Structure formats: structure tokens, C-alpha cells
Short mmCIF file of C-alpha atoms in Angstrom, two decimals:
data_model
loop_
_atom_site.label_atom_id
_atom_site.label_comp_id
_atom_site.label_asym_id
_atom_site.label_seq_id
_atom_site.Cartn_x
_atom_site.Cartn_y
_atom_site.Cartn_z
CA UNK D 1 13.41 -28.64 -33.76
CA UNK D 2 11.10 -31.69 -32.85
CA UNK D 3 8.17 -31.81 -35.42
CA UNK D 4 5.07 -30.49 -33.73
CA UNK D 5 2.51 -33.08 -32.51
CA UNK D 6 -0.57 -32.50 -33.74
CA UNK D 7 -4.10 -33.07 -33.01
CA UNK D 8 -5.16 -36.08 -35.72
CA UNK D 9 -4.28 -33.13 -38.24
CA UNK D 10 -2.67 -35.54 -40.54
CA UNK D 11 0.35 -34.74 -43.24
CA UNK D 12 -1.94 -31.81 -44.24
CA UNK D 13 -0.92 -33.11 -47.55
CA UNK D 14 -4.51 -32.79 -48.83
CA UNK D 15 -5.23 -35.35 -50.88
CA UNK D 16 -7.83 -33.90 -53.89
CA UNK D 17 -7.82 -30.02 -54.70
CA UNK D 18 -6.26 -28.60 -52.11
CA UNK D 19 -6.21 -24.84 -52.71
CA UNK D 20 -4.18 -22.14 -51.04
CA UNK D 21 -4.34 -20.35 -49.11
CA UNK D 22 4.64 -12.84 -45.20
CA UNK D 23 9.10 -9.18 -42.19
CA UNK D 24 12.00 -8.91 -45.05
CA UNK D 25 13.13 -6.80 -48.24
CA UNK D 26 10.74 -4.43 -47.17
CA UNK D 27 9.52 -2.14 -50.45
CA UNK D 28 8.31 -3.60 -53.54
CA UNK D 29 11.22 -5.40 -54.44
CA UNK D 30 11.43 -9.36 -55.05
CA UNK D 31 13.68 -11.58 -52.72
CA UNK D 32 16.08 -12.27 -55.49
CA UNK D 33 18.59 -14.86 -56.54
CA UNK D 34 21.44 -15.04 -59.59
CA UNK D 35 20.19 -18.67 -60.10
CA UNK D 36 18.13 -19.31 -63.24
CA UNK D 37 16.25 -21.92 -61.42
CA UNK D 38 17.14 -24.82 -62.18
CA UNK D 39 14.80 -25.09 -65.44
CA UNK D 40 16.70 -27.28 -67.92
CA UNK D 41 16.46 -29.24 -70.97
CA UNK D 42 12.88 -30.64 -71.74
CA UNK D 43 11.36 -29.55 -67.79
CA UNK D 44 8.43 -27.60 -68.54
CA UNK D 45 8.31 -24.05 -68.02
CA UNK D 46 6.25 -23.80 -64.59
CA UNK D 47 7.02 -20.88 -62.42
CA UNK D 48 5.44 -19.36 -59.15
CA UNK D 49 5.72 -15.76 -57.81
CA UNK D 50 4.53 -15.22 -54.05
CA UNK D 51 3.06 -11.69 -53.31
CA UNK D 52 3.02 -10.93 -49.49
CA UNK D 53 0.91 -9.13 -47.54
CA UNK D 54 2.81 -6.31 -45.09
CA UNK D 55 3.57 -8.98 -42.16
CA UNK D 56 6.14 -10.21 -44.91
CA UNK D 57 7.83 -13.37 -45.88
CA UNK D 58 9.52 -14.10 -42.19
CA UNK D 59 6.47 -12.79 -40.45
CA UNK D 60 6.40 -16.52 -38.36
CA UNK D 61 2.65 -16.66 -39.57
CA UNK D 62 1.25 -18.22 -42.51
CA UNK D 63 3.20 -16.13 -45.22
CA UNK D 64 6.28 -17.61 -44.32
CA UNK D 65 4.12 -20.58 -44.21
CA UNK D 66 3.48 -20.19 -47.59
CA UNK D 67 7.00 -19.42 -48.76
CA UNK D 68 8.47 -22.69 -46.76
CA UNK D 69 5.67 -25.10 -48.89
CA UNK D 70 7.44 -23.12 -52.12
CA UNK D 71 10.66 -24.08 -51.04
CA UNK D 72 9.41 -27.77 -50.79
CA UNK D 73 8.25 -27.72 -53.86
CA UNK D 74 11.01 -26.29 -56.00
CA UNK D 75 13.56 -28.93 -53.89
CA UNK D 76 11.24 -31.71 -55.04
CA UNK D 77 10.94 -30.44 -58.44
CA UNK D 78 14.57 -29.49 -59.18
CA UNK D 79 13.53 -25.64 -59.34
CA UNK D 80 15.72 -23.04 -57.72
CA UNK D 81 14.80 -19.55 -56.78
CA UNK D 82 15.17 -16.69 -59.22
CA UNK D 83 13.59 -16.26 -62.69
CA UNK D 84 13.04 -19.66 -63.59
CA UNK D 85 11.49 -21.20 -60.38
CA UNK D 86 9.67 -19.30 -57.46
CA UNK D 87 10.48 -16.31 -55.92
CA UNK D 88 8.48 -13.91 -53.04
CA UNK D 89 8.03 -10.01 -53.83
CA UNK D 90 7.51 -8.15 -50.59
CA UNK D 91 4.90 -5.48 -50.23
CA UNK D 92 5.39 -3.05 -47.70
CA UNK D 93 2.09 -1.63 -47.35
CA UNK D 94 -0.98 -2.11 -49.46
CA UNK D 95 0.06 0.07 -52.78
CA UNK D 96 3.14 -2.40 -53.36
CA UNK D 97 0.67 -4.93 -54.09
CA UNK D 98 -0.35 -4.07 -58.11
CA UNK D 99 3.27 -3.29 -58.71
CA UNK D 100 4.72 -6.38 -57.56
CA UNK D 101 1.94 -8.21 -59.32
CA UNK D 102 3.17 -6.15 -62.40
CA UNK D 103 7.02 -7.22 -61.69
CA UNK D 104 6.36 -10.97 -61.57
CA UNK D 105 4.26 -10.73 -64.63
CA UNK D 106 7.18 -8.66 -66.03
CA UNK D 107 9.87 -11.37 -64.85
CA UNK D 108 7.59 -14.27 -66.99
CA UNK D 109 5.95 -16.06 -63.17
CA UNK D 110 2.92 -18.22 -64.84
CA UNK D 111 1.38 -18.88 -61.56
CA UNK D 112 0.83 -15.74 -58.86
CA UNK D 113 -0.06 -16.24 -55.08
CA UNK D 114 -1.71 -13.25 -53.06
CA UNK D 115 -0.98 -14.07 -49.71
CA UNK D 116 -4.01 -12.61 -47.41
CA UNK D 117 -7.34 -11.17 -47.83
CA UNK D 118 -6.03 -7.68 -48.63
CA UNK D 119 -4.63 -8.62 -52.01
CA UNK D 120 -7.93 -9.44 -53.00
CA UNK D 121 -8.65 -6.71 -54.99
CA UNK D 122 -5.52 -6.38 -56.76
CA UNK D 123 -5.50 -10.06 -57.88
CA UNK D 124 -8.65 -9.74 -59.20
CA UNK D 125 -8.16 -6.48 -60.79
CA UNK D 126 -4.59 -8.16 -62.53
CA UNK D 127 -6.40 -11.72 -62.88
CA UNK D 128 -8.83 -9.72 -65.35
CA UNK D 129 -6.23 -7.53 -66.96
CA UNK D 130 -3.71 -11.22 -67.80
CA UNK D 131 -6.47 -14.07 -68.36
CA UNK D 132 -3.79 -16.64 -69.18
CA UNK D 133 -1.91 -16.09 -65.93
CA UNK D 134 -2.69 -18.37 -63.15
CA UNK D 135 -3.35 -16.53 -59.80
CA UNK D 136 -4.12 -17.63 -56.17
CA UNK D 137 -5.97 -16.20 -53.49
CA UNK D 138 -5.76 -17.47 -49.81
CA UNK D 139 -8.44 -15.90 -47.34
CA UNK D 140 -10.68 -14.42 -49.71
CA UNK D 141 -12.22 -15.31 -53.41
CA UNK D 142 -11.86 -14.20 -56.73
CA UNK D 143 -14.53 -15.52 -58.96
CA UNK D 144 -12.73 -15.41 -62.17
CA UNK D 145 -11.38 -18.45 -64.66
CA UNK D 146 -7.73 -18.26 -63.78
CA UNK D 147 -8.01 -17.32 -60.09
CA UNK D 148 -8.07 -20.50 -57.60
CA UNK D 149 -9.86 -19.45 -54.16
CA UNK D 150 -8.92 -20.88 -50.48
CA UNK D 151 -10.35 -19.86 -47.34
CA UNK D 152 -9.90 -21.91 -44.28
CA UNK D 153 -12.27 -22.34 -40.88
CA UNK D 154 -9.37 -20.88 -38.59
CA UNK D 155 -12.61 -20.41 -36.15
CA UNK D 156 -12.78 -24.49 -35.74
CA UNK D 157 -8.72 -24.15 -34.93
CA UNK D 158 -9.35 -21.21 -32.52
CA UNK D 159 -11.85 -23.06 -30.94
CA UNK D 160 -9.91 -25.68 -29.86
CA UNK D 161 -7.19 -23.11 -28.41
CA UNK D 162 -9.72 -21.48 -26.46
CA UNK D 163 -10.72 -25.17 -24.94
CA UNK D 164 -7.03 -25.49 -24.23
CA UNK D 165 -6.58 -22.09 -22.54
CA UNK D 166 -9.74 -22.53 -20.52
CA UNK D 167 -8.23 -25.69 -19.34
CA UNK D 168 -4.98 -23.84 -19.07
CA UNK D 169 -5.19 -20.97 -17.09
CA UNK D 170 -3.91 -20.63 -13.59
CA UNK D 171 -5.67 -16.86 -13.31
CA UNK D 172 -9.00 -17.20 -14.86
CA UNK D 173 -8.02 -14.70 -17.42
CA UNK D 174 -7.10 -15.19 -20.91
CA UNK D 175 -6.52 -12.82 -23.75
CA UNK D 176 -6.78 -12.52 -27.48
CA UNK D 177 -4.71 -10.00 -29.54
CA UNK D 178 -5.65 -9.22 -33.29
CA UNK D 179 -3.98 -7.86 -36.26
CA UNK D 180 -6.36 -6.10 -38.38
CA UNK D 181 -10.32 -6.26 -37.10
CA UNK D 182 -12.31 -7.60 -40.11
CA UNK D 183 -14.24 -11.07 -41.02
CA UNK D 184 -10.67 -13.14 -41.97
CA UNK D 185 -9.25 -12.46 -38.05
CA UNK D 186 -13.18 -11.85 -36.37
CA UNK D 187 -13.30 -16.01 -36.95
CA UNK D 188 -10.03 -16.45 -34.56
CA UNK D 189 -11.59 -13.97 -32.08
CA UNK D 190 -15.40 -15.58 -32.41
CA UNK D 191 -13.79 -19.14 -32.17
CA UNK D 192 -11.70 -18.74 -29.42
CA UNK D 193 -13.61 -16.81 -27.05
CA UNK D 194 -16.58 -19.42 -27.53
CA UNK D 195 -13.99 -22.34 -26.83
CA UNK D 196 -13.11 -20.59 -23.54
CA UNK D 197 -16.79 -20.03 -22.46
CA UNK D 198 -17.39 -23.59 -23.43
CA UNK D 199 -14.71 -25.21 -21.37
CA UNK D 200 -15.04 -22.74 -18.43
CA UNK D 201 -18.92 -24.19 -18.66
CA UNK D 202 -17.56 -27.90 -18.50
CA UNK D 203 -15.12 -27.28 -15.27
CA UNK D 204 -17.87 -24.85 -14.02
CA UNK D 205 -15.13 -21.59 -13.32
CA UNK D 206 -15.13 -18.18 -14.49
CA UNK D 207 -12.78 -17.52 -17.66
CA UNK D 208 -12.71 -13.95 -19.03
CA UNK D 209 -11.25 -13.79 -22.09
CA UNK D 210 -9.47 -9.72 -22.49
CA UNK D 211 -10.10 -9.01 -26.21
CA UNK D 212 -8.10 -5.90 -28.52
CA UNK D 213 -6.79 -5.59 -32.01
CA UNK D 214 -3.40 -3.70 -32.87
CA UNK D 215 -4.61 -2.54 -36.18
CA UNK D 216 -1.60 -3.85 -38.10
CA UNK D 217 0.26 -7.07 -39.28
CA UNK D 218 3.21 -5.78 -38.72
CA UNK D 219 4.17 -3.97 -35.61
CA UNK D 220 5.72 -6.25 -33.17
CA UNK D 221 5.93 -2.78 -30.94
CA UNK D 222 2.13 -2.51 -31.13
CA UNK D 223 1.77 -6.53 -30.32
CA UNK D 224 4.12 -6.14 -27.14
CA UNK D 225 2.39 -2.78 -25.73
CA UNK D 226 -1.17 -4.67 -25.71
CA UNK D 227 0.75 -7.85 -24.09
CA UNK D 228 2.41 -6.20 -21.64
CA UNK D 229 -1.27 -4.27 -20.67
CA UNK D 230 -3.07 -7.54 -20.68
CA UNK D 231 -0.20 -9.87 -18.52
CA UNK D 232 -0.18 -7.06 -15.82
CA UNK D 233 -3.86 -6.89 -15.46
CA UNK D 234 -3.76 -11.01 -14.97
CA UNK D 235 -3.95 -12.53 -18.09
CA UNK D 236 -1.35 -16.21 -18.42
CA UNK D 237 -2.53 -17.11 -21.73
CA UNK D 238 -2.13 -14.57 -24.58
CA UNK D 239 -3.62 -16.48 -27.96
CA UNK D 240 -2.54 -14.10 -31.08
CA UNK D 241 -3.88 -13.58 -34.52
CA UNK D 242 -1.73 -10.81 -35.42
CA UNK D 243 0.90 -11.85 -38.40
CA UNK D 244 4.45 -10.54 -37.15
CA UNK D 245 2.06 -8.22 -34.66
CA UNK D 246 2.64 -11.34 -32.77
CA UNK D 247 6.51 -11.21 -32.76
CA UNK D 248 6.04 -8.57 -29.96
CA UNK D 249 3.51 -10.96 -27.69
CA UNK D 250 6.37 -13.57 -27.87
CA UNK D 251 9.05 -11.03 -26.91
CA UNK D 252 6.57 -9.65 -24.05
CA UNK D 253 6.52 -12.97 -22.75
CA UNK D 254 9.74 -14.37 -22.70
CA UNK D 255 10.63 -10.93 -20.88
CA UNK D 256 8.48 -11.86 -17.84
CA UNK D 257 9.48 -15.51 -17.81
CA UNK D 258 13.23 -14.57 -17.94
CA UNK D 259 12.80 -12.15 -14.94
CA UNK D 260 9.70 -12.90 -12.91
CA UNK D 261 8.31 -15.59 -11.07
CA UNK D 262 4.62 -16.55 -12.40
CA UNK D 263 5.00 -18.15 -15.57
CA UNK D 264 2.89 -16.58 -18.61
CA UNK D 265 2.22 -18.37 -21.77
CA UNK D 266 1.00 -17.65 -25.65
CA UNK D 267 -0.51 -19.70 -28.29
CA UNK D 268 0.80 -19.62 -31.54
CA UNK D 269 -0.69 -18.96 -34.99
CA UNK D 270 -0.87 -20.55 -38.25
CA UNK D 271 2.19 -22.52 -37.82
CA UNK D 272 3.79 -24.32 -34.83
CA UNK D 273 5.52 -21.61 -32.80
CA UNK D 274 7.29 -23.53 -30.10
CA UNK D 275 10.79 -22.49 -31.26
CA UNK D 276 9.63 -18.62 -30.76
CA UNK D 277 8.76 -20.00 -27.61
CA UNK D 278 12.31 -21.10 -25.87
CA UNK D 279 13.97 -18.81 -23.54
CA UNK D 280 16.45 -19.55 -20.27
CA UNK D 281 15.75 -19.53 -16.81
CA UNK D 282 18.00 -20.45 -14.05
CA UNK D 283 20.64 -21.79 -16.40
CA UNK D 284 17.69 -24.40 -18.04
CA UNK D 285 16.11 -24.63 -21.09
CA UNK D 286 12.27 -23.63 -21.00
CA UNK D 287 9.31 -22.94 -23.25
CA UNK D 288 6.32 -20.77 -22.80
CA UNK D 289 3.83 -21.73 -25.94
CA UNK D 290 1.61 -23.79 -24.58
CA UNK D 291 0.49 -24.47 -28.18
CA UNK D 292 -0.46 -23.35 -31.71
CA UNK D 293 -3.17 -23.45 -34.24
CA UNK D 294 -2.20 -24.69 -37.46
CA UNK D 295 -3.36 -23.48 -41.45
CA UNK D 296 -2.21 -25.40 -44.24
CA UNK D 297 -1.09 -22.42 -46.05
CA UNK D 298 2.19 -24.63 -46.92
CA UNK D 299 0.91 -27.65 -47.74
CA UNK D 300 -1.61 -26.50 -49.83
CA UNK D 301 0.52 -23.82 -51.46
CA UNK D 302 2.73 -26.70 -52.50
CA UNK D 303 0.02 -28.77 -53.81
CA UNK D 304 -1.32 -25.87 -56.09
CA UNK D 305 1.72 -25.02 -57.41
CA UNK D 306 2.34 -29.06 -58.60
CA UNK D 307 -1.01 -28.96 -59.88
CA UNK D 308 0.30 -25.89 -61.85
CA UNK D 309 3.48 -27.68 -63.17
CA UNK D 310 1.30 -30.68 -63.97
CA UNK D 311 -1.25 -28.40 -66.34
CA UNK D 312 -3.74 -28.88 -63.80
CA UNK D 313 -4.53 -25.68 -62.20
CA UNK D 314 -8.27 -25.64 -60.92
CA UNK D 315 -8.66 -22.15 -61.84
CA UNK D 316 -12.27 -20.88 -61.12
CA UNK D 317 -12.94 -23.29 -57.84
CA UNK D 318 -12.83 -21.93 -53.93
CA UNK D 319 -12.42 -24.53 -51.83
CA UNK D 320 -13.06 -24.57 -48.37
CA UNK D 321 -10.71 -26.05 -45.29
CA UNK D 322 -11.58 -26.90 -41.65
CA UNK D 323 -11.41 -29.84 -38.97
CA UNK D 324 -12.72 -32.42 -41.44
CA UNK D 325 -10.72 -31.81 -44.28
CA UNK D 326 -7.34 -31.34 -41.74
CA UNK D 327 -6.89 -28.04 -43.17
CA UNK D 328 -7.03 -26.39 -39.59
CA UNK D 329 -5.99 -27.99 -36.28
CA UNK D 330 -3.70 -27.35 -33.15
CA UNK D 331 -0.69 -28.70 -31.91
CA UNK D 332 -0.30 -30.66 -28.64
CA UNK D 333 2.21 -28.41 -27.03
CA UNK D 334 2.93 -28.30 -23.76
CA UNK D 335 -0.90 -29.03 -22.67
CA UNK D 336 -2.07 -31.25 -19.81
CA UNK D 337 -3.39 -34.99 -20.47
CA UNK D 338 -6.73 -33.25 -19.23
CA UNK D 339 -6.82 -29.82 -21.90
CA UNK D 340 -5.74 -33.11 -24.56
CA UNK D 341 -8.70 -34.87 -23.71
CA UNK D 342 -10.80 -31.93 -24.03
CA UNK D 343 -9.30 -30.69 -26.98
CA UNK D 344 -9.80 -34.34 -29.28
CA UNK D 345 -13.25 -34.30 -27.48
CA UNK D 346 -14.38 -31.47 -29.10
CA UNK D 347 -12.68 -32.09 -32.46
CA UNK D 348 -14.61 -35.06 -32.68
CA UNK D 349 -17.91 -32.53 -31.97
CA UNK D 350 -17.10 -30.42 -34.75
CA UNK D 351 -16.33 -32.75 -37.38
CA UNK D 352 -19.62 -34.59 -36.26
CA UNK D 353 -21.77 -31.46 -36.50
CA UNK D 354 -22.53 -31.58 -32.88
CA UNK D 355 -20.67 -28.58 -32.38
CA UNK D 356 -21.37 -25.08 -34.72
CA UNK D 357 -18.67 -22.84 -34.00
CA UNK D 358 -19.69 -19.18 -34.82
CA UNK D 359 -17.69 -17.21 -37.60
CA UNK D 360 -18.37 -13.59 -35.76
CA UNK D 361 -17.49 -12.31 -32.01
#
């Protein structure tokens, strides 16, 4: 797959203290491996344990995000998965998460990630219980000694894909489809829908923007139903926030482009999702995400877990990412030179402070 083109969003490598920010085993088992990780002769001990929320570790969002800058890490570090390196333990609902936390404590993991804003309270409640443990919290903060805090300004990122769609749309109407309403997925929602009234502003036409939540992270079925309701009432652009919720917009989509005639399109989440965007027609190779916004979930996953192995954990810091600090951004995608334009124009804005974007709908 061709490495995504990105809005000046950089190696997301995150130079300074980056912090961090998942569908699989199912249960609250671990994703495990016979190898003993790779952890020989004087290597320091160093080990990381990913807990995921319920869109799991293959949700095509930023938990698998997270699990891929893991995988970086232990290849760059000579640590394999299983006991000795990193491994993932999959929650399948929200009462998985304190047990799993208990297992990789159990297994000897130094360093725990809680993937999401829901494992909030059970990292704090374990953070407090195991002092010398390292643990991670993307989306939300912990203020505790040994918990390291990341949220990121995924409103900035949304507000660029609302630009784009604006730009985009051949029907005037756009859509955005939510995983679980709260304040983490209310920024994508409050972002994008003031990018598209923005841009609709600029080119002086009417954009409405269809707005619903599917109450989950993980029901593709759910994610399909509302995309399939918002296509047929006009809707081209579908932008998710919705975890592997969003598995079903993708499906929805490449349904209608495979058998009808007006081309629809959907904007990715988290991570570039142009590959869940190919599909056949006529015998040729197309592609119906127009683009994605971006979270350095891996990157900066990676970069705490080095500064973990390196005795250097900044436990007791939140750290903040957005535009500036290319923790956020959007991919180029399949978008005209004109939506490009627009889009770097009002990057610039942001990062300048010319632009606020709001944080609520």
C-alpha cells in the first residue's frame, strides 16, 4: 500500500514527550505467543501490555493504531511478543477491563496502556492499587505519579475533513456517524460540522451536514444501518468516528459503488483508511475514501514505550496534541487541487490562532 500523503503532518515521530494516546480474541484473554520475547542476556527487563477498549485490536481505528507502533517498537528493540516483550489483552465490553489489567500485572508487564477514554477509571483505580507500575492513558487523564496522560485535538483534524467534504460534495449533503456520544467523539462531531459550515461560507452553497451516533465501538451492523439511511436520503460523504462502528460505513459504501451509478465516498479515522477503501467496478481498480484524519496513537505509543525501556517514563505529565505539535492531521487522499488548497489554508489558520475550532457540537 502507497504510504498516505499527508498534510505537512510530518513523521509524527514527536520529537520531546510525546505521550500516548482496538475486533479480535474477543473476552478477556491476551493475544498470546509461545515466544519469550526476545529478552536476553544483559537487555533490560522493559515490557508493555496493551489493554483495548471493545472496538478491539483490528478495529482499523486507533487501537490497532496503537498495537502497530508496539510492533515497531519491539522489531527495533529486539523484543518479541509474549511474556517478555508486548502483548494486547482484549476486552470485550467494559468489565474485562480491571481483569485484564490484573492479568498483565499477573504476567510481570512493567508498563500498561489503556487504550480509550473508557479505561479511565480502571487505570486509575489499578495505577493506585500498583504505584511502581507504569500505566498510560490515551483520551483521558489520570493524575497520579505513574500514570502518563495523552489527549489529542481530533477537533483541529475533523475540521479540516469537514473543509474537504464541503469542497467535496456533489449533493450538498454530508454526514457524520459516531461511536459513543460523549466529550472524546463530541470534538470530531463539533470540528467537522464547523469545517463544513466554514467552507460552504467560502464557496457561498448550502452544505447540511446529517449528524447520528450508533452508541457502540463495535457494531459494524449498527455503522452500516445509519449509512445506508444517510446515502439514500443524499448524503456522498459519510466522515466516521465510530472505532470498528465504522467497518460497516465502509462496507455500506463499497456496496453502492460496486452496484450503482453515483459514486459515494467516506473519510477515514485515526489512521489512513484508503486500503478499506478499494473495491472493483467494471473490471478496474477504484477507491472511495476521499481521505482520513490522522492521531498519532502509534507513534506516540512507540515513543512512550522507549522512554519506558530507557528509565524515562514521564509518569505524572498529560500532554496535549493538535495541528502544531503534528499530533493530528489529514491525509491528501483522493481530494481536488482546490479542497488541498483549502485544507493547508486553514491549517495554517489554526496553528496561527486565527482560527478557534470549538471542542462541543
Amino acid at each position: 500500500m502507497k504510504k498516505a500523503k499527508l498534510f505537512s503532518f510530518g513523521a509524527v515521530a514527536m520529537a520531546g514527550a510525546l505521550l500516548l494516546g482496538a475486533c479480535g480474541n474477543g473476552g478477556n484473554s491476551a493475544g498470546t505467543d509461545a515466544s519469550d520475547g526476545g529478552n536476553s542476556g544483559d537487555k533490560p527487563a522493559a515490557t508493555i501490555a496493551l489493554i483495548t477498549d471493545t472496538g478491539g485490536v483490528d478495529d482499523r481505528s486507533f487501537n490497532q493504531s496503537a498495537w502497530e507502533g508496539f510492533k515497531e517498537w519491539g522489531e527495533e528493540n529486539g523484543f518479541s511478543r509474549g511474556a517478555n516483550g508486548y502483548q494486547y489483552f482484549q476486552s470485550a465490553n467494559e468489565s474485562d477491563y480491571v481483569p485484564n489489567i490484573d492479568q498483565a500485572l499477573n504476567a510481570g508487564f512493567n508498563t500498561i496502556f489503556g487504550i480509550g477514554y473508557k479505561l479511565q477509571p480502571a487505570i486509575k483505580e489499578q495505577a493506585e492499587l500498583n504505584p511502581d507500575t507504569n500505566f498510560v492513558i490515551v483520551d483521558e487523564v489520570v493524575d497520579l505519579p505513574n500514570v502518563a496522560s495523552a489527549t489529542f485535538k481530533d477537533h483541529e483534524a475533523s475540521y479540516l475533513a469537514g473543509i474537504a467534504a464541503a469542497y467535496s460534495t456533489q449533493t450538498g449533503t454530508v454526514g457524520f456517524i459516531g461511536g459513543v456520544e460523549g466529550e472524546v467523539i463530541g470534538r470530531f462531531e463539533a470540528g467537522f460540522n464547523a469545517g463544513v459550515e466554514a467552507a460552504a461560507k467560502e464557496l457561498d452553497k448550502k452544505v447540511e451536514v446529517k449528524n447520528q451516533y450508533a452508541g457502540d465501538f463495535a457494531a459494524p451492523d449498527k455503522g452500516r444501518s445509519i449509512a445506508q439511511g444517510m446515502y439514500a436520503q443524499g448524503a456522498d460523504i459519510i466522515f466516521h468516528a465510530s472505532g470498528g462502528t465504522g467497518n460497516g460505513v465502509f462496507q455500506e459504501a463499497k456496496a453502492r459503488n460496486e452496484s450503482g451509478d453515483d459514486k459515494v465516498w467516506v473519510i477515514g479515522v485515526d489512521r489512513d483508511q484508503t486500503a478499506d477503501g478499494d473495491y472493483k467496478k467494471d473490471g478496474k481498480d477504484e477507491n472511495f475514501t476521499l481521505t482520513s484524519t490522522l492521531k498519532g496513537v502509534g507513534s506516540v505509543s512507540k515513543d512512550l514505550a522507549q522512554k519506558a525501556l530507557e528509565g524515562d517514563f514521564p509518569g505524572g505529565k498529560h500532554e496535549v496534541y493538535g495541528l502544531k505539535e503534528d499530533g493530528v492531521g489529514l491525509t491528501e487522499g483522493q481530494l481536488s487541487d482546490e479542497a488541498k488548497a483549502a485544507v493547508d489554508k486553514a491549517k495554517e489558520q489554526i496553528i496561527a490562532g486565527e482560527i478557534e475550532v470549538p471542542e462541543q457540537p
